[in-house]
Short mmCIF file of the C-alpha atoms (twelve columns), coordinates in Angstrom:
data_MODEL
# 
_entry.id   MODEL 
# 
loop_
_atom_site.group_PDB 
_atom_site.id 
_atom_site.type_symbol 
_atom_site.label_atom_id 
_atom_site.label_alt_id 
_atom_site.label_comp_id 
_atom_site.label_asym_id 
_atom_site.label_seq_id 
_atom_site.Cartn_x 
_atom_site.Cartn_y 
_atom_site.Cartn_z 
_atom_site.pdbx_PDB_model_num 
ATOM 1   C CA . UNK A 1   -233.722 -17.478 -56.864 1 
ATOM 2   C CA . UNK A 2   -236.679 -17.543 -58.705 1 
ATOM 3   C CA . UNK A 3   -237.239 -18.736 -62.501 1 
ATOM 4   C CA . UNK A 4   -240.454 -18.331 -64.940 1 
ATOM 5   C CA . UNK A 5   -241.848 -20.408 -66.782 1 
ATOM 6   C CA . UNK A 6   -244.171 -19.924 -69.234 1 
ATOM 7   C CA . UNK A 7   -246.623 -22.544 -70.975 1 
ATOM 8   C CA . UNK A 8   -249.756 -23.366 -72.716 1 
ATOM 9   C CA . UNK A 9   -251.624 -22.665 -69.172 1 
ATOM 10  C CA . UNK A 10  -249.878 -19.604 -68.046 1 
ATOM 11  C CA . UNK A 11  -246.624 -18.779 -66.133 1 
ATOM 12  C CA . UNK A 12  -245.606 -20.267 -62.944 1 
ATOM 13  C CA . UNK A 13  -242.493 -19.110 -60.694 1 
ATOM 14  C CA . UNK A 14  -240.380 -21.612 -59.629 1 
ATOM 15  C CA . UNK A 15  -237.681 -21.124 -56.318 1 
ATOM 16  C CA . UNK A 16  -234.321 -22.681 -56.981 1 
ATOM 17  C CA . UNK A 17  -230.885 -22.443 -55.617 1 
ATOM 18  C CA . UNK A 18  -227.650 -21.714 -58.265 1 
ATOM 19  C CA . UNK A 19  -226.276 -24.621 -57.347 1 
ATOM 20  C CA . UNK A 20  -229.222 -26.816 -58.152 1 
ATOM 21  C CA . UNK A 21  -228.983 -28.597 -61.231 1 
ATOM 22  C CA . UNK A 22  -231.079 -28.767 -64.399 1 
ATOM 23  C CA . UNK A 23  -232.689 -32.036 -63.524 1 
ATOM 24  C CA . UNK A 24  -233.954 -30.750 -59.982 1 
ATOM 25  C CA . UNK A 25  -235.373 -27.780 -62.226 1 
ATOM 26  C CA . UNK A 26  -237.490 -29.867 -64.264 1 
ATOM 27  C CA . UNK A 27  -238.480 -32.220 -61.564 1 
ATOM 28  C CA . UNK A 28  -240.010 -29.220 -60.104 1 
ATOM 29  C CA . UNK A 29  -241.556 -28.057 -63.243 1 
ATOM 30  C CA . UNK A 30  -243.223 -31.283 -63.826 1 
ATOM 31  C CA . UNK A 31  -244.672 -31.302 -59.869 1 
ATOM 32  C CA . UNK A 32  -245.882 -27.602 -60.324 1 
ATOM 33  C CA . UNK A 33  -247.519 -28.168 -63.688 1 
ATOM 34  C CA . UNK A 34  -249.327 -31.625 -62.562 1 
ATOM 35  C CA . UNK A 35  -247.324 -33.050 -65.330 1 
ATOM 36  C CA . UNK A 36  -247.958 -37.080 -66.018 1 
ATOM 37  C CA . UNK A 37  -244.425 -38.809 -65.399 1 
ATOM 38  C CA . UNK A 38  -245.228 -40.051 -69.407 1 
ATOM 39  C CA . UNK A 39  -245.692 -36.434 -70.306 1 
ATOM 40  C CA . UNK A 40  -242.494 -35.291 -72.245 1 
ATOM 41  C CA . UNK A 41  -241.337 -31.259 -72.701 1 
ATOM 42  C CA . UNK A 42  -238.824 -28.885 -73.697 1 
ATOM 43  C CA . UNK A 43  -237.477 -25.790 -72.176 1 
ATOM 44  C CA . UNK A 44  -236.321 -23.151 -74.169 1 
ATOM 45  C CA . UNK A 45  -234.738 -19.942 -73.590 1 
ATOM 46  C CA . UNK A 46  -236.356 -17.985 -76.143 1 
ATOM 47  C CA . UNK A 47  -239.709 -18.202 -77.318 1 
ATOM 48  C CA . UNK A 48  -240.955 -19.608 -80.726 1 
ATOM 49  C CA . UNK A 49  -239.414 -23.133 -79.449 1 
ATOM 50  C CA . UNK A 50  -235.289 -21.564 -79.994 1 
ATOM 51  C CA . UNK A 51  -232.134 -22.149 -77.786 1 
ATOM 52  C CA . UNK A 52  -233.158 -25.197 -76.317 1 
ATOM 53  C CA . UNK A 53  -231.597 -26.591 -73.418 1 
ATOM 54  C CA . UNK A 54  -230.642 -30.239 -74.422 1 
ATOM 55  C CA . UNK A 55  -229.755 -33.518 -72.795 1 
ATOM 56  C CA . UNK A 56  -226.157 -32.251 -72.041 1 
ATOM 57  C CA . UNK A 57  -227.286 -29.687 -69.771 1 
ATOM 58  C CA . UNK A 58  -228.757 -31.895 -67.271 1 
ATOM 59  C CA . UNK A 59  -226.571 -32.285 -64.495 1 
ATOM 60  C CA . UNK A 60  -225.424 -28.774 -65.064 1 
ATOM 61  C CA . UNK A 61  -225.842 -26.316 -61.939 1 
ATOM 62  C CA . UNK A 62  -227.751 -23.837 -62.912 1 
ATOM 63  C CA . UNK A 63  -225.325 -20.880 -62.748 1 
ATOM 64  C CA . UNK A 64  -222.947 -22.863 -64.946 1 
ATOM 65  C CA . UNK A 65  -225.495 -22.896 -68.135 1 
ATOM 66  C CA . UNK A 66  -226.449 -19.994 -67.027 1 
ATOM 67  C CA . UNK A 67  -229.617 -19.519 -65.618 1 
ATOM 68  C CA . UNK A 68  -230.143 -16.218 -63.119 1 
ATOM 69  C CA . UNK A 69  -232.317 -14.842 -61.006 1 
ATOM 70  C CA . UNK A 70  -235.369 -13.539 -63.318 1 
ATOM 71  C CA . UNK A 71  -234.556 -15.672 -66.295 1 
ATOM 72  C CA . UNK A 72  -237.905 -16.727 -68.394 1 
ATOM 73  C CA . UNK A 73  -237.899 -20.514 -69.603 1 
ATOM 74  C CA . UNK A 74  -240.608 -21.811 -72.851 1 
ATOM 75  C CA . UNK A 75  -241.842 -25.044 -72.112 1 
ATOM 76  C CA . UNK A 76  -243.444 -26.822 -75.286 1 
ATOM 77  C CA . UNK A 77  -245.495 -29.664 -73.841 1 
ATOM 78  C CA . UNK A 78  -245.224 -32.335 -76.789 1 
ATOM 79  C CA . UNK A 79  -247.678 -34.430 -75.152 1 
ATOM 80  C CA . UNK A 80  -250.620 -31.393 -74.635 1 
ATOM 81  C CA . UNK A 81  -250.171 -30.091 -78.151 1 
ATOM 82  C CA . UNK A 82  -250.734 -33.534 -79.625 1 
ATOM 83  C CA . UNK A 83  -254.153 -33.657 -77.292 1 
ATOM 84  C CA . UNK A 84  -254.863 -30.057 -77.619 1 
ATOM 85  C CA . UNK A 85  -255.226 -30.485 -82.223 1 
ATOM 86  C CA . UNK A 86  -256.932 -34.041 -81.251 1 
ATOM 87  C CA . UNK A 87  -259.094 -32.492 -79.246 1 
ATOM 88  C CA . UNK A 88  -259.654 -29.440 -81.407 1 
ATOM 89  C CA . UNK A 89  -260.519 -31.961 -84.868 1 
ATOM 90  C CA . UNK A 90  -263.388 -33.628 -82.465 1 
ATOM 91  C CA . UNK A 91  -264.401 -30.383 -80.780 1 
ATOM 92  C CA . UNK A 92  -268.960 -30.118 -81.060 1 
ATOM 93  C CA . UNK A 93  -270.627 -27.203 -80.968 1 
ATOM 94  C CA . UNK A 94  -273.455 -27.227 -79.113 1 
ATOM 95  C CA . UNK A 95  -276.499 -26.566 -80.668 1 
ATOM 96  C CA . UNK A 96  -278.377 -23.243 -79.559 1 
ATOM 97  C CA . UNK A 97  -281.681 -23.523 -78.414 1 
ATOM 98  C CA . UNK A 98  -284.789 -22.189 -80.032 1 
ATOM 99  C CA . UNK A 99  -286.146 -19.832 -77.572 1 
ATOM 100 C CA . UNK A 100 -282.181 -18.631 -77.246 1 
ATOM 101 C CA . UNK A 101 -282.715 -17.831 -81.022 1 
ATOM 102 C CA . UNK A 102 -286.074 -16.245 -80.311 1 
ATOM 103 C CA . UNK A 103 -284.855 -13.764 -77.902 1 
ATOM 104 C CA . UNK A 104 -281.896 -12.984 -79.466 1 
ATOM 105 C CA . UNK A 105 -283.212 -11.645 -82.100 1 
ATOM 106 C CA . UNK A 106 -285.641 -9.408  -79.912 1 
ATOM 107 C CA . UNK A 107 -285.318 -5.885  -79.536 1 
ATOM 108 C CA . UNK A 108 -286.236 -6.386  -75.653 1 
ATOM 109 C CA . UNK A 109 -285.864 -2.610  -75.057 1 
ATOM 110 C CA . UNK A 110 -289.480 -1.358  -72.866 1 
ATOM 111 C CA . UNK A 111 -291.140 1.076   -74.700 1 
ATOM 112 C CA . UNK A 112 -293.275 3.861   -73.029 1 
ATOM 113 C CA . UNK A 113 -296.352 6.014   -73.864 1 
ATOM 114 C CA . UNK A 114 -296.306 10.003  -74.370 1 
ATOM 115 C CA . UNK A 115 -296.752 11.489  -70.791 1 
ATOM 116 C CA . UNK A 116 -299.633 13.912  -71.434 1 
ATOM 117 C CA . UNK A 117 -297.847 16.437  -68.917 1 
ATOM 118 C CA . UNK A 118 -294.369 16.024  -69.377 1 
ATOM 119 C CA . UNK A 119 -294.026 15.734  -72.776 1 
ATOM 120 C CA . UNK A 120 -294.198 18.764  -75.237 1 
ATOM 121 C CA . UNK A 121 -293.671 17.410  -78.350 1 
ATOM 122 C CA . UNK A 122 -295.423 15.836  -81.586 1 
ATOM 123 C CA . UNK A 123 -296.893 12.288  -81.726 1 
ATOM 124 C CA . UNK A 124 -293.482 11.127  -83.749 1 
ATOM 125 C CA . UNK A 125 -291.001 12.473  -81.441 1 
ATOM 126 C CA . UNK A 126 -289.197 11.441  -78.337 1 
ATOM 127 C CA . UNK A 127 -288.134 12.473  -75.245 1 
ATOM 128 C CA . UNK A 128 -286.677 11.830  -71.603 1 
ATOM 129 C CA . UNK A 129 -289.514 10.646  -70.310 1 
ATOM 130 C CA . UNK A 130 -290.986 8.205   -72.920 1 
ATOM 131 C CA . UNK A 131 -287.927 7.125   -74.652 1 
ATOM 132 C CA . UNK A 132 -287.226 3.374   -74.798 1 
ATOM 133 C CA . UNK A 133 -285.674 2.266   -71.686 1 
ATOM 134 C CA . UNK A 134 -282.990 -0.504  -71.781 1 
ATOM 135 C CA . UNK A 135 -284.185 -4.412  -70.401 1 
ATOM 136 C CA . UNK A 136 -281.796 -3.491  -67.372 1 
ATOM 137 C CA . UNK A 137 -282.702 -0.479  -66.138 1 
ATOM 138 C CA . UNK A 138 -282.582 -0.574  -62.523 1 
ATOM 139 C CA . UNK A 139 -285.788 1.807   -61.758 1 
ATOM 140 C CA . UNK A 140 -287.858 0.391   -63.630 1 
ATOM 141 C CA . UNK A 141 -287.199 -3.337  -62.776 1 
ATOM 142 C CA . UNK A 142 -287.571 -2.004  -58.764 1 
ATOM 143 C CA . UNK A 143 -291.298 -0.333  -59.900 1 
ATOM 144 C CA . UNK A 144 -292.681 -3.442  -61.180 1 
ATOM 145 C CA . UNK A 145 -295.362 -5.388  -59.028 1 
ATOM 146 C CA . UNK A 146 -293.551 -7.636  -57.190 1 
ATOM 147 C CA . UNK A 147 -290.100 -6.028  -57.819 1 
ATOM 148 C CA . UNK A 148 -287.785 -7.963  -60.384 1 
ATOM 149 C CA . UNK A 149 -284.773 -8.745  -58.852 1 
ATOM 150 C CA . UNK A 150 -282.752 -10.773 -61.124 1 
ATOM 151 C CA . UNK A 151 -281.997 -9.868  -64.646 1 
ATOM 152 C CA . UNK A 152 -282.259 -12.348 -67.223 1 
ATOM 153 C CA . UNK A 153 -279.826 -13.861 -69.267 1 
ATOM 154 C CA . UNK A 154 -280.381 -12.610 -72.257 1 
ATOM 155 C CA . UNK A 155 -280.790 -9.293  -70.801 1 
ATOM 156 C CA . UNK A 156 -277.620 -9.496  -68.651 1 
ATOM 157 C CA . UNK A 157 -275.566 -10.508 -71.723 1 
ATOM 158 C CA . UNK A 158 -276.717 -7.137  -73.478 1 
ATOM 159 C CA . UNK A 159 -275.681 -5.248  -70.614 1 
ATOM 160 C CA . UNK A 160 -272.350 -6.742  -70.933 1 
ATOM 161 C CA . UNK A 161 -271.945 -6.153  -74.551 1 
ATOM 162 C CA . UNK A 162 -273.486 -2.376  -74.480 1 
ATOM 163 C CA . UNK A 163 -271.560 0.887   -74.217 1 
ATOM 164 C CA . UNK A 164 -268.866 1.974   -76.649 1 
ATOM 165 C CA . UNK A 165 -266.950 -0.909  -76.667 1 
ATOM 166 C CA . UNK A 166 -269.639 -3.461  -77.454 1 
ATOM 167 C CA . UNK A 167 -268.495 -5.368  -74.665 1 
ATOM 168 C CA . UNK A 168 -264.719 -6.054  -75.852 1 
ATOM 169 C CA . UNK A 169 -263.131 -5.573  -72.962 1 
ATOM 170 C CA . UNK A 170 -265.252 -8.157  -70.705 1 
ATOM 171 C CA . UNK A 171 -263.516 -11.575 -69.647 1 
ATOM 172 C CA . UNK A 172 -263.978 -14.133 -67.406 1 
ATOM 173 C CA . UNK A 173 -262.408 -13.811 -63.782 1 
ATOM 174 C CA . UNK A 174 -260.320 -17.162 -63.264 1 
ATOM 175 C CA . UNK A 175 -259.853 -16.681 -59.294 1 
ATOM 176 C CA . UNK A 176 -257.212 -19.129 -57.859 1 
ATOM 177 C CA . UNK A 177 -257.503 -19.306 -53.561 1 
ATOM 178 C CA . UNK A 178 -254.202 -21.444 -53.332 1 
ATOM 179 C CA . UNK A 179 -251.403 -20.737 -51.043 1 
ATOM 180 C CA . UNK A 180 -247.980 -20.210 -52.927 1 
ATOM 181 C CA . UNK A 181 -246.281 -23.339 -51.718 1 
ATOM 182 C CA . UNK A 182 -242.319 -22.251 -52.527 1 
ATOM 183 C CA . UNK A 183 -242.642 -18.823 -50.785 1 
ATOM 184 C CA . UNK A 184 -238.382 -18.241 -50.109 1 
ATOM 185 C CA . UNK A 185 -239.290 -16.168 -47.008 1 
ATOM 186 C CA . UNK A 186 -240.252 -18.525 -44.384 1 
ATOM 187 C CA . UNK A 187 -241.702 -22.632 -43.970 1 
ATOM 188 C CA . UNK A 188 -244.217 -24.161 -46.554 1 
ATOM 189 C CA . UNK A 189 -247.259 -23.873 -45.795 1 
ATOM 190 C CA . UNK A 190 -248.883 -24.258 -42.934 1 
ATOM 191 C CA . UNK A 191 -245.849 -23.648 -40.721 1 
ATOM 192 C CA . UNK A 192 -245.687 -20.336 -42.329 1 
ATOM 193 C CA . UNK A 193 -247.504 -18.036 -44.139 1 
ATOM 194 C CA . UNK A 194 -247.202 -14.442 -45.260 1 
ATOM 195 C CA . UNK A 195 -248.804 -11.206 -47.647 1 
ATOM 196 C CA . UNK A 196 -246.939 -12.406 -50.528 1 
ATOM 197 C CA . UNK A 197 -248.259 -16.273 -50.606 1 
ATOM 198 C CA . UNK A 198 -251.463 -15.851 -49.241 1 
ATOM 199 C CA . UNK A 199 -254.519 -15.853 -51.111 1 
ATOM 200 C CA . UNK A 200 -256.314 -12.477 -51.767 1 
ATOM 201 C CA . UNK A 201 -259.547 -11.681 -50.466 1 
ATOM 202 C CA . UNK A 202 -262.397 -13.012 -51.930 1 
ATOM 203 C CA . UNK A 203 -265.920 -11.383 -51.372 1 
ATOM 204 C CA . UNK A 204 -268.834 -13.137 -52.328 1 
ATOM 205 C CA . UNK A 205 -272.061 -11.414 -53.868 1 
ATOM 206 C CA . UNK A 206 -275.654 -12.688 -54.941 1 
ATOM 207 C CA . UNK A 207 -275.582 -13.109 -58.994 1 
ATOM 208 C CA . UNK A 208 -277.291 -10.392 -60.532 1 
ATOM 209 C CA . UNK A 209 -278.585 -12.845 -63.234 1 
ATOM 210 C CA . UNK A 210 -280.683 -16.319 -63.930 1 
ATOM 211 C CA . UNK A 211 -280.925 -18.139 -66.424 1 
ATOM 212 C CA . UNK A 212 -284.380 -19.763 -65.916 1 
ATOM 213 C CA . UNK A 213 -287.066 -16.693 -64.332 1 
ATOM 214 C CA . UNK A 214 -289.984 -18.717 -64.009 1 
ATOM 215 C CA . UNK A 215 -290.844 -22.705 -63.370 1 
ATOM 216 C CA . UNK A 216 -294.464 -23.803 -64.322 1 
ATOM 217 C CA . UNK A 217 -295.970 -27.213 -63.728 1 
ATOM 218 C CA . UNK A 218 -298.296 -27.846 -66.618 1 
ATOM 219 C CA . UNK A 219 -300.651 -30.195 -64.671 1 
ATOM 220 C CA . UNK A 220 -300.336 -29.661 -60.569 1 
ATOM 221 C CA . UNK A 221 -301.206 -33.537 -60.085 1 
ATOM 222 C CA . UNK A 222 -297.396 -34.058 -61.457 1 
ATOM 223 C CA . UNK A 223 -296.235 -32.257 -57.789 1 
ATOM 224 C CA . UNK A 224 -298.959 -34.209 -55.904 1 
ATOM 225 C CA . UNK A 225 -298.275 -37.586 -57.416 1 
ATOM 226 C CA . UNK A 226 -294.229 -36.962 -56.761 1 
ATOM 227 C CA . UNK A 227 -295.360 -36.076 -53.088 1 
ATOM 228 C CA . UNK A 228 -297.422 -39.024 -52.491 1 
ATOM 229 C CA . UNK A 229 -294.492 -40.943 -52.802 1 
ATOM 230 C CA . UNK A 230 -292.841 -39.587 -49.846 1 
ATOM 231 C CA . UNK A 231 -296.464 -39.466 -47.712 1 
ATOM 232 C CA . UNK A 232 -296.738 -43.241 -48.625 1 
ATOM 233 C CA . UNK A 233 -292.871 -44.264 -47.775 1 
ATOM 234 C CA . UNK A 234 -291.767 -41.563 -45.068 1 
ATOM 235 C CA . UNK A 235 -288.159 -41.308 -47.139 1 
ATOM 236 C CA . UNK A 236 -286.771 -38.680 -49.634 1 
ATOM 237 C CA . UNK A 237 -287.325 -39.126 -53.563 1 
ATOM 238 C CA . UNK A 238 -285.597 -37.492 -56.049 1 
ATOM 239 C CA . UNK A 239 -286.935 -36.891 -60.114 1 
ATOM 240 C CA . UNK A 240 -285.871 -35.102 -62.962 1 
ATOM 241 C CA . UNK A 241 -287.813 -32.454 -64.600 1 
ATOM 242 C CA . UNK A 242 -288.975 -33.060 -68.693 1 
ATOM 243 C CA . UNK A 243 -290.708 -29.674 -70.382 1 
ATOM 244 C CA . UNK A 244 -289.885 -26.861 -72.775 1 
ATOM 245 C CA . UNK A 245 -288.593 -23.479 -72.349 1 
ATOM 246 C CA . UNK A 246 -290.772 -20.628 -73.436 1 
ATOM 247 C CA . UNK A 247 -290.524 -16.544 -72.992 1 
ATOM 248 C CA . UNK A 248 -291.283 -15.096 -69.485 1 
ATOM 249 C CA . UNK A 249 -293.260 -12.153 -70.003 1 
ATOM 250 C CA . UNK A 250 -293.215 -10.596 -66.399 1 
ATOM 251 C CA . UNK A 251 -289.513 -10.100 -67.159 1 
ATOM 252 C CA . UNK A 252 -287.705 -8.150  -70.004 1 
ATOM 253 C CA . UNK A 253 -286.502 -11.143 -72.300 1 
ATOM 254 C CA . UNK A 254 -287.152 -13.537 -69.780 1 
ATOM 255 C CA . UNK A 255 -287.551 -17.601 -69.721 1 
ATOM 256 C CA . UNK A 256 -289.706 -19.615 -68.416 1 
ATOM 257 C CA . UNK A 257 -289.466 -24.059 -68.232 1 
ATOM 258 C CA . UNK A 258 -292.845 -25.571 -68.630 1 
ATOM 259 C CA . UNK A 259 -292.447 -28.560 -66.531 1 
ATOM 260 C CA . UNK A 260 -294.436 -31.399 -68.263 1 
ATOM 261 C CA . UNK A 261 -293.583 -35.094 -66.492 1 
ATOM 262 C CA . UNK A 262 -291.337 -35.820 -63.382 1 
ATOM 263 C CA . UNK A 263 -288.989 -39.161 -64.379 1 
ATOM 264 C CA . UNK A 264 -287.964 -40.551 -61.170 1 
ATOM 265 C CA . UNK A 265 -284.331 -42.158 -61.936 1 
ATOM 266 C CA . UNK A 266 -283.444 -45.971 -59.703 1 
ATOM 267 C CA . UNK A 267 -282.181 -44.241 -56.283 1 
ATOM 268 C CA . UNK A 268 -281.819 -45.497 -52.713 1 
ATOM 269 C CA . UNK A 269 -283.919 -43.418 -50.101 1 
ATOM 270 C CA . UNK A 270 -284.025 -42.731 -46.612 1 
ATOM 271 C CA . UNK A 271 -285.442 -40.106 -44.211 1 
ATOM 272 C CA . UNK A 272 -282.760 -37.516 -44.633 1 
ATOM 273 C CA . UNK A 273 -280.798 -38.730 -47.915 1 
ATOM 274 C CA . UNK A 274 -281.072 -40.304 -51.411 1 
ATOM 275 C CA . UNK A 275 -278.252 -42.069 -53.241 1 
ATOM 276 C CA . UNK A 276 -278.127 -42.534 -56.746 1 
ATOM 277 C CA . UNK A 277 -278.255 -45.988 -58.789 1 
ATOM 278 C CA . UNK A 278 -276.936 -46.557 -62.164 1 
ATOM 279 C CA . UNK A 279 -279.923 -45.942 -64.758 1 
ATOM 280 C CA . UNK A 280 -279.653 -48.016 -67.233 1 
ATOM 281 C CA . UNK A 281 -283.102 -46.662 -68.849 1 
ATOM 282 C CA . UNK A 282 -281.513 -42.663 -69.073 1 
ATOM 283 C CA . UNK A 283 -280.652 -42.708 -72.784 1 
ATOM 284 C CA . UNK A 284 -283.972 -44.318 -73.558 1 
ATOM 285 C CA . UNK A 285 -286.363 -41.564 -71.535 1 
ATOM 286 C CA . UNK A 286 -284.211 -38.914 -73.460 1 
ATOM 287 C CA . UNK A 287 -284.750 -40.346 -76.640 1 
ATOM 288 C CA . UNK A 288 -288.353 -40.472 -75.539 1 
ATOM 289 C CA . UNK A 289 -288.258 -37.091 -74.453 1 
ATOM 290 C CA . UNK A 290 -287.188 -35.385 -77.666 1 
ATOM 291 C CA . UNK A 291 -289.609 -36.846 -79.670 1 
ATOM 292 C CA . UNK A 292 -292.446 -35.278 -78.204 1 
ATOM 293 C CA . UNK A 293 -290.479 -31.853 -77.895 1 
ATOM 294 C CA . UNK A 294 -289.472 -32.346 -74.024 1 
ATOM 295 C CA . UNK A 295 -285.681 -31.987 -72.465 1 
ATOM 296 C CA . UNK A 296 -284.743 -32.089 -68.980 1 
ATOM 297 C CA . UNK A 297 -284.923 -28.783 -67.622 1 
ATOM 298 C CA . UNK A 298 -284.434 -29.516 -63.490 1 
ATOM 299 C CA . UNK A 299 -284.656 -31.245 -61.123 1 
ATOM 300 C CA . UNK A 300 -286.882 -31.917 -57.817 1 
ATOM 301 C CA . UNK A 301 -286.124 -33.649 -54.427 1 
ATOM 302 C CA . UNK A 302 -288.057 -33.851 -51.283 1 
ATOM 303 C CA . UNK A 303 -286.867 -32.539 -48.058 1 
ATOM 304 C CA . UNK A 304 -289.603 -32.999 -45.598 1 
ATOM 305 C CA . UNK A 305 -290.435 -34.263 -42.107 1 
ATOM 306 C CA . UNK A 306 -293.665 -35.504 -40.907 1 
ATOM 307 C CA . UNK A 307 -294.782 -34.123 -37.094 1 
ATOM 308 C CA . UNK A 308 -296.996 -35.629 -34.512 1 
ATOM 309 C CA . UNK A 309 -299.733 -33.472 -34.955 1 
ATOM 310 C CA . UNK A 310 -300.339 -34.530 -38.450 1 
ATOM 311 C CA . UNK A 311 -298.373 -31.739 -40.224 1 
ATOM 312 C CA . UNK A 312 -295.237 -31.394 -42.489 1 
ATOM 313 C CA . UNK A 313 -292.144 -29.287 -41.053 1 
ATOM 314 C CA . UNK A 314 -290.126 -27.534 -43.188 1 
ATOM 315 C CA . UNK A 315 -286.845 -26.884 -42.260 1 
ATOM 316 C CA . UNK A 316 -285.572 -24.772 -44.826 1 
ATOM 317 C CA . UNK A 317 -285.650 -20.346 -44.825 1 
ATOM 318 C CA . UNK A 318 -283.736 -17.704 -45.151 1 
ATOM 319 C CA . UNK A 319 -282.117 -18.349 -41.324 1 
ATOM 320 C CA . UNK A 320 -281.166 -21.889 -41.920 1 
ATOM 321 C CA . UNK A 321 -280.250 -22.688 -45.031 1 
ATOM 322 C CA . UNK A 322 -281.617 -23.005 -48.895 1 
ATOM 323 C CA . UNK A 323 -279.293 -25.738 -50.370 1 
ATOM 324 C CA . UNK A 324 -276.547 -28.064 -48.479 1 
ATOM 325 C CA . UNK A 325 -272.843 -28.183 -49.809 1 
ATOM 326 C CA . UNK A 326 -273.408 -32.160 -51.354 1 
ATOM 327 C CA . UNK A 327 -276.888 -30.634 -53.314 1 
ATOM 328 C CA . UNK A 328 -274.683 -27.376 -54.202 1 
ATOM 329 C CA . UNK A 329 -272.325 -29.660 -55.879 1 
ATOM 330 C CA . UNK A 330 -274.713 -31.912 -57.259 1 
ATOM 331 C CA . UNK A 331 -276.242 -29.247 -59.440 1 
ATOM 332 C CA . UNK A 332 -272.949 -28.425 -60.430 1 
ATOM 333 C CA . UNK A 333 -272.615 -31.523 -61.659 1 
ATOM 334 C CA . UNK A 334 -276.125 -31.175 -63.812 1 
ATOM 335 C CA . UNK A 335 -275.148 -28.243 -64.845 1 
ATOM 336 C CA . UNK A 336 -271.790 -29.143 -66.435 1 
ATOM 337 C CA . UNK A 337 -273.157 -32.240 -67.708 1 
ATOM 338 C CA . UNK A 338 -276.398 -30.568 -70.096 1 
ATOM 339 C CA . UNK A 339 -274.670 -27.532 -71.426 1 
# 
């Protein structure tokens, strides 16, 4: 039979047998929850923490206290509220940056002349054809010269939020690909598998949005001197990226990061990879950094090898590949770690 339970992160199903007692029940619960054997909880039969099943009740089968088929269990985590208000009394609100505050608080819609030959009306009025359009709109963004194909962020977030419902109704997606482990129709996984326990379908799309639209290099010796490194060694180097962000013109409330030195962090190199040292100067160049009105805004690597005619091959395009799996997952990393 199958009982819920329902927590702080959601409601699991959990496949017992009648006969099973309460401690095999919460064995399981604290295996399917990735509870910490320190981690203490309750179960309760009705929510708001009321009816709870006690010490006594342990090595009572299940269809003696009762439990059925269907039945929904409250567990109260003792051990994740006490973290969860900790957490909540330190939590830090990032600061919003300034060219985030700039553009927020621009219209961004693109406004258009009076068509002599379309329109029919006075200098103050408006009509079809020379109304405002919206940052997004998709024929205008193909017309421009080169086409725009990603929106930007700020645009994309007005998008979300426009309509009727001021963007109410618009939530995160929180896809899980796991197989369901304690299907009751056949083997565990992978002797068995079947519609029920098997991960949906998952289609994957290019991201209609950036957050960054442009990259500039403020002096082009910073690229050459970052280069020379590799032309002089023959092995990859990595650097991060110090600038500013400023607005993007070319594109409806765009950004653009004004790269303005390359910091090149302790790393070990070779001719197809680049490991990273401990830095013990980091806090330092970011201290550095913000006093002259620079953050880290990327970062660069080499990938290049040299030929026997003199040249540089580069092995990257649109039939190869862009970005490896360990680099994928190494911006990820950047990413979660500068917010």
């Amino acid at each position: 039979m199958l009982v819920r339970i329902q927590s702080r992160d959601g409601t699991k199903r959990i496949s017992v047998q009648p006969e099973d007692t309460l401690m095999t029940l919460l064995t399981q619960i604290a295996s399917v929850f990735s509870l910490d054997p320190s981690q203490s909880f309750s179960l309760y039969r009705s929510p708001g923490c009321k009816d709870e099943l006690t010490q006594e009740h342990v090595n009572y089968p299940l269809s003696i206290i009762p439990i059925r088929h269907g039945d929904m269990l409250y567990m109260n985590d003792k051990e994740v509220q006490g973290r969860s208000s900790d957490v909540s009394k330190k939590t830090v609100v990032n600061k919003e940056d300034e060219i985030d505050q700039i553009l927020r608080k621009k219209d961004g819609k693109i406004y258009r002349e009076k068509d002599p030959q379309l329109c029919h009306h006075g200098p103050q009025g408006k009509c079809l054809n020379c109304a405002p359009l919206e940052p997004w709109d998709s024929q205008y963004l193909q017309t421009r010269d080169p086409p725009i194909k990603h929106l930007s962020f700020h645009c994309y977030l007005r998008k979300l939020t426009s309509g009727v419902d001021k963007g109410k109704f618009v939530c995160l997606e929180s896809i899980s690909c796991k197989v369901k482990l304690d299907c009751p129709d056949h083997s565990p996984w992978p002797a068995g598998i079947c519609t029920k326990c098997q991960p949906s379908a998952v289609t994957l799309a290019r991201q209609s949005y950036r957050h960054v639209d442009s990259i500039m290099f403020e002096d082009k010796a910073l690229v050459d001197r970052f280069i020379e490194g590799w032309r002089k060694s023959g092995v990859q180097r990595l650097g991060f990226l110090y600038g500013r962000y400023e607005e993007y013109d070319d594109v409806p409330l765009g950004i653009k990061a004004v790269v303005v030195a390359i910091y090149e962090p302790p790393q070990t190199c070779a001719k197809h990879s680049i490991e990273f040292l401990e830095d013990p100067n980091s806090r330092l160049v970011d201290i550095m950094a913000s006093h002259l009105g620079l953050r880290k805004v990327g970062w660069i690597f080499t990938d290049l090898e040299p030929e026997e005619n003199g040249r540089v091959s580069y092995k990257r395009n649109i039939h190869t590949h862009l970005l490896t799996g360990e680099e994928c997952i190494m911006a990820a990393e950047f990413q979660n770690s500068h917010p």
